[in-house]
Amino acid sequence: MYGMPTAPVHLILGDDEFLTERARLSVQKAAAEESTPELKRLKASEVSEAELAEATSPSLFGDNRVIVISEVERAGKEVIKLILEACVNPMPGMTMVVIYKVSAKTLKGKKKPPELVAKLQKIAEVHEAFALYPNELGPWATREFSSHGVRPTPDVVQAVLEGVGSDLRELASAISQLVFDTNGNVTREAVNNYYMGVAEVENWDIADAAVAGRLEAAVSTCRRALQLGASPVAIAAALANKVGAIARLYSARGDQFSVAKQTGLNPYVVKITQPVARRWTGDNISKAVILVAELDAAVKGRGGDEEFAIESAVRRIAELAR
């Protein structure tokens, strides 16, 4: 995009603030490759017809200008008419950026798109900035890594989503920082260490091994973690989380995205956990759920040796998983 003249008219369509801002800044940066532009930002819901006409009128000196018009979805008919006139025949050196806030669901629900959107889609470069559905977060994060020259494995993407959440601004920042800090060698271990710390990583390793029925690995990792000062409460929480996921997934059917929607789990969590969950029986899941509930009481000071209770629970869950 850079190094080439930017398109004179841009439509940013969607309801995600971060994606909208990113698209706007991308257009402004491209315009600045040619010469430093004058930036004018207007709100269509507040601007007068006279102000809009002045902003989009020809410049005596042919200056490079970027006109950003937001809140267009709230504009009156006359203002929309002026915006369309300016976009159909933009003045030399002028870059028009029209921001129309609407959700994908709302737009799809209309029999036909609003007049301004329909016309601009034909003449403008369109930048979609719709809020993402949960099943779109993984592919988006993968593309974000790719923009930094990194091809992440699915487990890396899963770890980032688990560690950061679904806020796109935070995800973009985290991905950029991870790539920088690891020189592009982003592994699941690196992500886990970055967001949770070594102790917490071991907690999840213990839980993963236990629900998968890997008895020796689960018990040995548990012992090592306790010797190194891991919190019994944190290990119990990791076990409870994994058993809860198994309980939600063992009888679920469908692809990872439809199951994720049914259960409220992340699609990558579904993809990795569902094969393990299917090896469980309903009876053993019930026993495991009761077990982690009893463990929670034990590690929160309601009697008994906490470390013994943790190791015993890890062993019994691994046995139930077999």
Coordinates of N, CA, C and O in Angstrom, one line a residue, residues 126-254:
V126 N -13.0 -0.1 0.7 CA -13.7 -0.4 1.9 C -12.9 -1.1 2.9 O -12.2 -2.1 2.5
H127 N -12.9 -0.7 4.1 CA -12.2 -1.3 5.2 C -13.2 -1.8 6.2 O -13.9 -1.0 6.9
E128 N -13.3 -3.1 6.4 CA -14.3 -3.7 7.3 C -13.7 -3.7 8.7 O -12.6 -4.1 8.9
A129 N -14.5 -3.2 9.7 CA -14.1 -3.1 11.1 C -15.1 -3.6 12.0 O -15.4 -3.0 13.1
F130 N -15.8 -4.7 11.6 CA -16.8 -5.3 12.4 C -16.2 -6.0 13.7 O -15.2 -6.6 13.6
A131 N -16.9 -5.9 14.8 CA -16.5 -6.6 16.0 C -16.5 -8.1 15.7 O -17.4 -8.6 14.9
L132 N -15.5 -8.8 16.2 CA -15.4 -10.2 15.9 C -16.2 -11.1 16.8 O -16.4 -10.8 17.9
Y133 N -16.7 -12.2 16.2 CA -17.4 -13.3 16.9 C -16.3 -14.1 17.6 O -15.1 -14.1 17.1
P134 N -16.6 -14.8 18.7 CA -15.6 -15.6 19.4 C -14.8 -16.6 18.4 O -13.6 -16.7 18.6
N135 N -15.5 -17.2 17.4 CA -14.8 -18.1 16.6 C -13.9 -17.4 15.6 O -13.2 -18.1 14.8
E136 N -13.9 -16.1 15.5 CA -13.1 -15.3 14.6 C -11.8 -14.8 15.3 O -10.9 -14.4 14.6
L137 N -11.7 -15.0 16.6 CA -10.6 -14.4 17.3 C -9.3 -15.2 17.0 O -8.2 -14.6 16.8
G138 N -9.4 -16.5 16.9 CA -8.2 -17.3 16.6 C -7.6 -17.0 15.2 O -6.4 -16.7 15.1
P139 N -8.4 -17.0 14.2 CA -7.9 -16.6 12.8 C -7.3 -15.2 12.8 O -6.3 -14.9 12.2
W140 N -8.0 -14.3 13.6 CA -7.5 -12.9 13.6 C -6.2 -12.8 14.2 O -5.2 -12.1 13.7
A141 N -6.0 -13.5 15.4 CA -4.7 -13.5 16.1 C -3.6 -14.2 15.2 O -2.5 -13.7 15.2
T142 N -4.0 -15.2 14.4 CA -3.0 -15.8 13.5 C -2.6 -14.8 12.4 O -1.4 -14.7 12.1
R143 N -3.5 -14.1 11.9 CA -3.1 -13.0 10.9 C -2.3 -11.9 11.5 O -1.4 -11.4 10.9
E144 N -2.6 -11.6 12.8 CA -1.8 -10.6 13.5 C -0.4 -11.0 13.6 O 0.6 -10.3 13.4
F145 N -0.2 -12.3 14.0 CA 1.2 -12.8 14.1 C 1.9 -12.8 12.7 O 3.0 -12.4 12.6
S146 N 1.1 -13.1 11.7 CA 1.6 -13.2 10.3 C 2.1 -11.8 9.9 O 3.1 -11.7 9.1
S147 N 1.4 -10.7 10.3 CA 1.8 -9.4 10.0 C 3.2 -9.0 10.6 O 3.8 -8.1 10.1
H148 N 3.6 -9.8 11.6 CA 4.9 -9.6 12.2 C 5.9 -10.6 11.6 O 7.0 -10.7 12.2
G149 N 5.5 -11.4 10.6 CA 6.4 -12.4 10.0 C 6.5 -13.7 10.8 O 7.5 -14.4 10.7
V150 N 5.5 -13.9 11.7 CA 5.5 -15.2 12.5 C 4.3 -16.0 12.1 O 3.2 -15.5 12.0
R151 N 4.6 -17.3 12.0 CA 3.5 -18.3 11.7 C 3.3 -19.1 13.0 O 4.0 -20.1 13.2
P152 N 2.3 -18.7 13.8 CA 2.1 -19.4 15.0 C 1.4 -20.7 14.9 O 0.6 -20.9 14.0
T153 N 1.7 -21.7 15.8 CA 1.0 -22.9 15.8 C -0.3 -22.7 16.6 O -0.4 -21.7 17.4
P154 N -1.3 -23.6 16.4 CA -2.6 -23.4 17.1 C -2.5 -23.3 18.6 O -3.2 -22.5 19.3
D155 N -1.5 -24.1 19.2 CA -1.4 -24.0 20.7 C -0.9 -22.7 21.1 O -1.2 -22.2 22.2
V156 N -0.1 -22.0 20.3 CA 0.4 -20.7 20.7 C -0.7 -19.7 20.6 O -0.9 -18.9 21.6
V157 N -1.6 -19.8 19.6 CA -2.7 -18.9 19.5 C -3.7 -19.1 20.7 O -4.1 -18.1 21.3
Q158 N -3.9 -20.4 21.0 CA -4.8 -20.7 22.2 C -4.2 -20.1 23.4 O -4.9 -19.5 24.2
A159 N -2.9 -20.2 23.7 CA -2.3 -19.7 24.9 C -2.4 -18.2 25.0 O -2.6 -17.6 26.0
V160 N -2.2 -17.5 23.8 CA -2.4 -16.1 23.8 C -3.8 -15.6 24.2 O -4.0 -14.7 25.0
L161 N -4.8 -16.3 23.6 CA -6.2 -16.0 23.8 C -6.5 -16.3 25.3 O -7.3 -15.5 25.9
E162 N -6.0 -17.4 25.8 CA -6.3 -17.7 27.2 C -5.6 -16.7 28.2 O -6.2 -16.3 29.2
G163 N -4.4 -16.2 27.8 CA -3.7 -15.3 28.6 C -4.1 -13.9 28.6 O -4.1 -13.1 29.5
V164 N -4.6 -13.5 27.4 CA -4.9 -12.0 27.2 C -6.4 -11.8 27.2 O -6.9 -10.8 27.7
G165 N -7.2 -12.7 26.6 CA -8.7 -12.4 26.5 C -9.0 -12.0 25.0 O -8.3 -12.3 24.1
S166 N -10.2 -11.4 24.9 CA -10.7 -11.1 23.6 C -10.6 -9.7 23.1 O -11.1 -9.3 22.0
D167 N -10.1 -8.8 23.9 CA -9.9 -7.4 23.6 C -8.9 -7.3 22.5 O -7.7 -7.6 22.7
L168 N -9.3 -6.8 21.3 CA -8.3 -6.8 20.1 C -7.2 -5.8 20.3 O -6.0 -6.1 19.9
R169 N -7.4 -4.7 21.0 CA -6.3 -3.8 21.3 C -5.2 -4.5 22.1 O -4.0 -4.4 21.9
E170 N -5.7 -5.2 23.2 CA -4.7 -5.8 24.1 C -4.1 -7.0 23.4 O -2.9 -7.3 23.6
L171 N -4.8 -7.7 22.5 CA -4.3 -8.8 21.8 C -3.2 -8.4 20.8 O -2.1 -9.0 20.7
A172 N -3.5 -7.3 20.1 CA -2.5 -6.8 19.1 C -1.2 -6.3 19.9 O -0.1 -6.6 19.4
S173 N -1.4 -5.6 21.0 CA -0.2 -5.2 21.8 C 0.6 -6.4 22.3 O 1.8 -6.4 22.2
A174 N -0.1 -7.4 22.8 CA 0.5 -8.6 23.4 C 1.3 -9.3 22.3 O 2.4 -9.8 22.5
I175 N 0.7 -9.5 21.1 CA 1.3 -10.2 20.0 C 2.6 -9.5 19.6 O 3.7 -10.1 19.4
S176 N 2.5 -8.2 19.4 CA 3.6 -7.4 19.0 C 4.8 -7.5 20.0 O 5.9 -7.7 19.7
Q177 N 4.4 -7.4 21.3 CA 5.4 -7.5 22.4 C 6.1 -8.9 22.4 O 7.3 -9.1 22.6
L178 N 5.2 -9.9 22.3 CA 5.8 -11.3 22.3 C 6.8 -11.6 21.2 O 7.8 -12.1 21.4
V179 N 6.4 -11.1 20.0 CA 7.3 -11.3 18.8 C 8.6 -10.6 19.1 O 9.7 -11.1 18.8
F180 N 8.5 -9.4 19.6 CA 9.7 -8.6 19.9 C 10.6 -9.2 21.0 O 11.8 -9.4 20.8
D181 N 10.0 -9.7 22.0 CA 10.7 -10.2 23.2 C 11.3 -11.6 22.9 O 12.3 -12.0 23.5
T182 N 10.7 -12.3 22.0 CA 11.2 -13.7 21.7 C 12.0 -13.7 20.3 O 12.3 -14.8 19.9
N183 N 12.2 -12.6 19.7 CA 12.8 -12.5 18.4 C 12.1 -13.4 17.4 O 12.7 -14.0 16.5
G184 N 10.8 -13.5 17.5 CA 10.0 -14.2 16.6 C 9.8 -15.7 16.9 O 9.1 -16.4 16.2
N185 N 10.5 -16.2 17.9 CA 10.4 -17.6 18.3 C 9.3 -17.8 19.4 O 9.6 -18.0 20.5
V186 N 8.1 -17.6 18.9 CA 7.0 -17.6 19.9 C 6.5 -19.1 20.1 O 5.9 -19.7 19.1
T187 N 6.7 -19.6 21.3 CA 6.2 -21.0 21.6 C 5.1 -20.9 22.7 O 5.0 -19.8 23.3
R188 N 4.4 -22.0 22.9 CA 3.4 -22.0 23.9 C 4.0 -21.7 25.3 O 3.5 -21.0 26.1
E189 N 5.2 -22.3 25.5 CA 5.9 -22.1 26.8 C 6.3 -20.7 27.0 O 6.1 -20.1 28.1
A190 N 6.7 -20.0 25.9 CA 7.1 -18.6 26.0 C 5.9 -17.8 26.3 O 5.9 -16.9 27.2
V191 N 4.7 -18.1 25.7 CA 3.5 -17.3 26.0 C 3.1 -17.6 27.5 O 2.8 -16.6 28.2
N192 N 3.1 -18.8 27.9 CA 2.7 -19.1 29.3 C 3.6 -18.5 30.3 O 3.1 -17.9 31.3
N193 N 4.9 -18.5 30.0 CA 5.8 -17.9 30.9 C 5.6 -16.4 31.0 O 5.7 -15.7 32.0
Y194 N 5.3 -15.8 29.8 CA 5.1 -14.4 29.7 C 3.9 -13.9 30.5 O 4.0 -12.9 31.2
Y195 N 2.8 -14.7 30.4 CA 1.6 -14.2 31.0 C 1.3 -14.8 32.4 O 0.5 -14.2 33.2
M196 N 1.8 -16.0 32.7 CA 1.3 -16.6 33.9 C 2.5 -16.9 34.9 O 2.3 -17.1 36.0
G197 N 3.7 -17.0 34.3 CA 4.8 -17.3 35.2 C 5.0 -18.8 35.3 O 4.1 -19.6 35.1
V198 N 6.2 -19.2 35.6 CA 6.6 -20.6 35.6 C 5.7 -21.5 36.5 O 5.2 -22.6 36.2
A199 N 5.4 -21.0 37.7 CA 4.6 -21.8 38.7 C 3.2 -22.1 38.1 O 2.7 -23.2 38.2
E200 N 2.6 -21.0 37.5 CA 1.2 -21.2 37.0 C 1.2 -22.2 35.8 O 0.3 -22.9 35.6
V201 N 2.3 -22.1 35.0 CA 2.4 -23.0 33.8 C 2.4 -24.4 34.3 O 1.8 -25.3 33.8
E202 N 3.2 -24.7 35.4 CA 3.2 -26.1 35.9 C 1.9 -26.5 36.4 O 1.5 -27.7 36.3
N203 N 1.1 -25.6 37.0 CA -0.2 -25.9 37.4 C -1.1 -26.5 36.3 O -1.8 -27.5 36.4
W204 N -1.0 -25.8 35.1 CA -1.8 -26.2 34.0 C -1.2 -27.5 33.4 O -2.0 -28.4 32.9
D205 N 0.1 -27.7 33.4 CA 0.7 -29.0 33.0 C 0.2 -30.1 33.8 O -0.1 -31.2 33.3
I206 N 0.1 -29.9 35.1 CA -0.4 -30.9 36.1 C -1.8 -31.3 35.7 O -2.2 -32.5 35.5
A207 N -2.6 -30.3 35.5 CA -4.1 -30.5 35.2 C -4.2 -31.2 33.9 O -5.0 -32.1 33.7
D208 N -3.5 -30.8 32.8 CA -3.5 -31.4 31.5 C -3.2 -32.9 31.6 O -3.9 -33.7 31.0
A209 N -2.1 -33.2 32.3 CA -1.7 -34.6 32.4 C -2.7 -35.4 33.2 O -3.0 -36.6 32.8
A210 N -3.3 -34.8 34.2 CA -4.2 -35.6 35.1 C -5.5 -36.0 34.3 O -5.9 -37.1 34.2
V211 N -6.1 -35.0 33.6 CA -7.4 -35.3 32.9 C -7.1 -36.1 31.6 O -8.1 -36.7 31.1
A212 N -5.9 -36.2 31.2 CA -5.5 -37.1 30.0 C -5.2 -38.5 30.5 O -4.9 -39.3 29.7
G213 N -5.1 -38.7 31.8 CA -4.8 -40.0 32.3 C -3.4 -40.4 32.4 O -3.0 -41.5 32.6
R214 N -2.5 -39.4 32.3 CA -1.1 -39.6 32.3 C -0.6 -39.5 33.8 O -0.1 -38.5 34.3
L215 N -0.8 -40.6 34.5 CA -0.7 -40.7 35.9 C 0.7 -40.3 36.4 O 0.9 -39.4 37.3
E216 N 1.7 -41.0 35.9 CA 3.1 -40.7 36.4 C 3.5 -39.3 36.1 O 4.1 -38.6 37.0
A217 N 3.2 -38.8 34.9 CA 3.6 -37.4 34.6 C 2.9 -36.4 35.5 O 3.5 -35.4 36.0
A218 N 1.6 -36.6 35.7 CA 0.8 -35.7 36.6 C 1.3 -35.7 38.0 O 1.5 -34.6 38.6
V219 N 1.6 -36.9 38.6 CA 2.0 -36.9 40.0 C 3.4 -36.4 40.1 O 3.7 -35.6 41.1
S220 N 4.3 -36.7 39.2 CA 5.7 -36.2 39.3 C 5.8 -34.7 39.2 O 6.5 -34.0 39.9
T221 N 5.0 -34.2 38.2 CA 5.0 -32.7 38.0 C 4.4 -32.0 39.2 O 4.9 -31.0 39.6
C222 N 3.4 -32.7 39.8 CA 2.7 -32.1 41.0 C 3.7 -32.0 42.1 O 3.8 -31.0 42.8
R223 N 4.4 -33.1 42.4 CA 5.4 -33.2 43.5 C 6.5 -32.1 43.3 O 6.9 -31.4 44.2
R224 N 7.0 -32.0 42.0 CA 8.0 -31.0 41.8 C 7.5 -29.6 42.0 O 8.2 -28.7 42.6
A225 N 6.3 -29.3 41.5 CA 5.7 -28.0 41.7 C 5.6 -27.6 43.2 O 5.9 -26.5 43.6
L226 N 5.1 -28.6 44.0 CA 4.9 -28.3 45.4 C 6.3 -28.1 46.1 O 6.4 -27.3 47.0
Q227 N 7.3 -28.9 45.7 CA 8.6 -28.7 46.3 C 9.2 -27.3 46.0 O 9.9 -26.7 46.8
L228 N 8.8 -26.8 44.8 CA 9.3 -25.5 44.4 C 8.4 -24.3 44.9 O 8.7 -23.2 44.6
G229 N 7.4 -24.7 45.7 CA 6.6 -23.7 46.4 C 5.4 -23.3 45.7 O 4.8 -22.2 46.0
A230 N 4.9 -24.1 44.8 CA 3.6 -23.8 44.1 C 2.5 -23.8 45.1 O 2.5 -24.5 46.1
S231 N 1.5 -23.0 44.8 CA 0.3 -22.8 45.7 C -0.6 -24.0 45.5 O -1.1 -24.2 44.3
P232 N -1.0 -24.7 46.5 CA -2.0 -25.8 46.4 C -3.3 -25.2 45.9 O -4.0 -25.9 45.1
V233 N -3.7 -24.0 46.3 CA -4.9 -23.4 45.9 C -4.9 -23.2 44.3 O -5.9 -23.5 43.6
A234 N -3.8 -22.8 43.8 CA -3.7 -22.5 42.3 C -3.7 -23.8 41.6 O -4.3 -23.9 40.5
I235 N -3.1 -24.9 42.1 CA -3.1 -26.2 41.4 C -4.6 -26.7 41.4 O -5.1 -27.2 40.4
A236 N -5.2 -26.6 42.6 CA -6.6 -27.0 42.7 C -7.5 -26.2 41.7 O -8.4 -26.8 41.1
A237 N -7.3 -25.0 41.5 CA -8.1 -24.2 40.6 C -7.8 -24.6 39.2 O -8.8 -24.7 38.4
A238 N -6.6 -25.0 38.8 CA -6.3 -25.5 37.5 C -7.0 -26.8 37.2 O -7.6 -27.0 36.2
L239 N -7.0 -27.7 38.2 CA -7.7 -29.0 38.1 C -9.2 -28.7 37.9 O -9.8 -29.4 37.1
A240 N -9.7 -27.9 38.7 CA -11.2 -27.6 38.6 C -11.6 -27.0 37.3 O -12.6 -27.4 36.7
N241 N -10.7 -26.2 36.7 CA -10.9 -25.6 35.4 C -11.0 -26.7 34.3 O -11.9 -26.7 33.5
K242 N -10.0 -27.6 34.4 CA -9.9 -28.6 33.4 C -11.0 -29.6 33.5 O -11.6 -30.1 32.5
V243 N -11.4 -30.0 34.7 CA -12.5 -30.9 34.9 C -13.8 -30.3 34.5 O -14.6 -31.0 33.8
G244 N -13.9 -29.0 34.7 CA -15.1 -28.3 34.3 C -15.2 -28.3 32.7 O -16.3 -28.5 32.2
A245 N -14.1 -28.1 32.1 CA -14.1 -28.1 30.6 C -14.4 -29.5 30.1 O -15.2 -29.7 29.1
I246 N -13.9 -30.6 30.7 CA -14.2 -31.9 30.4 C -15.7 -32.2 30.5 O -16.3 -32.8 29.7
A247 N -16.2 -31.7 31.6 CA -17.7 -32.0 31.9 C -18.6 -31.3 30.8 O -19.6 -31.9 30.4
R248 N -18.1 -30.2 30.3 CA -18.9 -29.5 29.3 C -18.7 -30.1 27.9 O -19.6 -30.0 27.1
L249 N -17.6 -30.7 27.7 CA -17.3 -31.2 26.3 C -17.5 -32.7 26.1 O -17.6 -33.1 24.9
Y250 N -17.6 -33.5 27.1 CA -17.5 -34.9 26.8 C -18.7 -35.4 26.0 O -18.6 -36.4 25.2
S251 N -19.9 -34.8 26.1 CA -21.0 -35.3 25.3 C -21.4 -34.3 24.2 O -22.3 -34.5 23.4
A252 N -20.6 -33.2 24.1 CA -20.9 -32.2 23.0 C -20.5 -32.8 21.6 O -19.5 -33.5 21.5
R253 N -21.3 -32.4 20.6 CA -21.0 -32.9 19.3 C -21.0 -31.7 18.3 O -21.8 -30.7 18.5
G254 N -20.2 -31.8 17.3 CA -20.2 -30.7 16.3 C -18.7 -30.2 16.1 O -17.8 -30.8 16.8

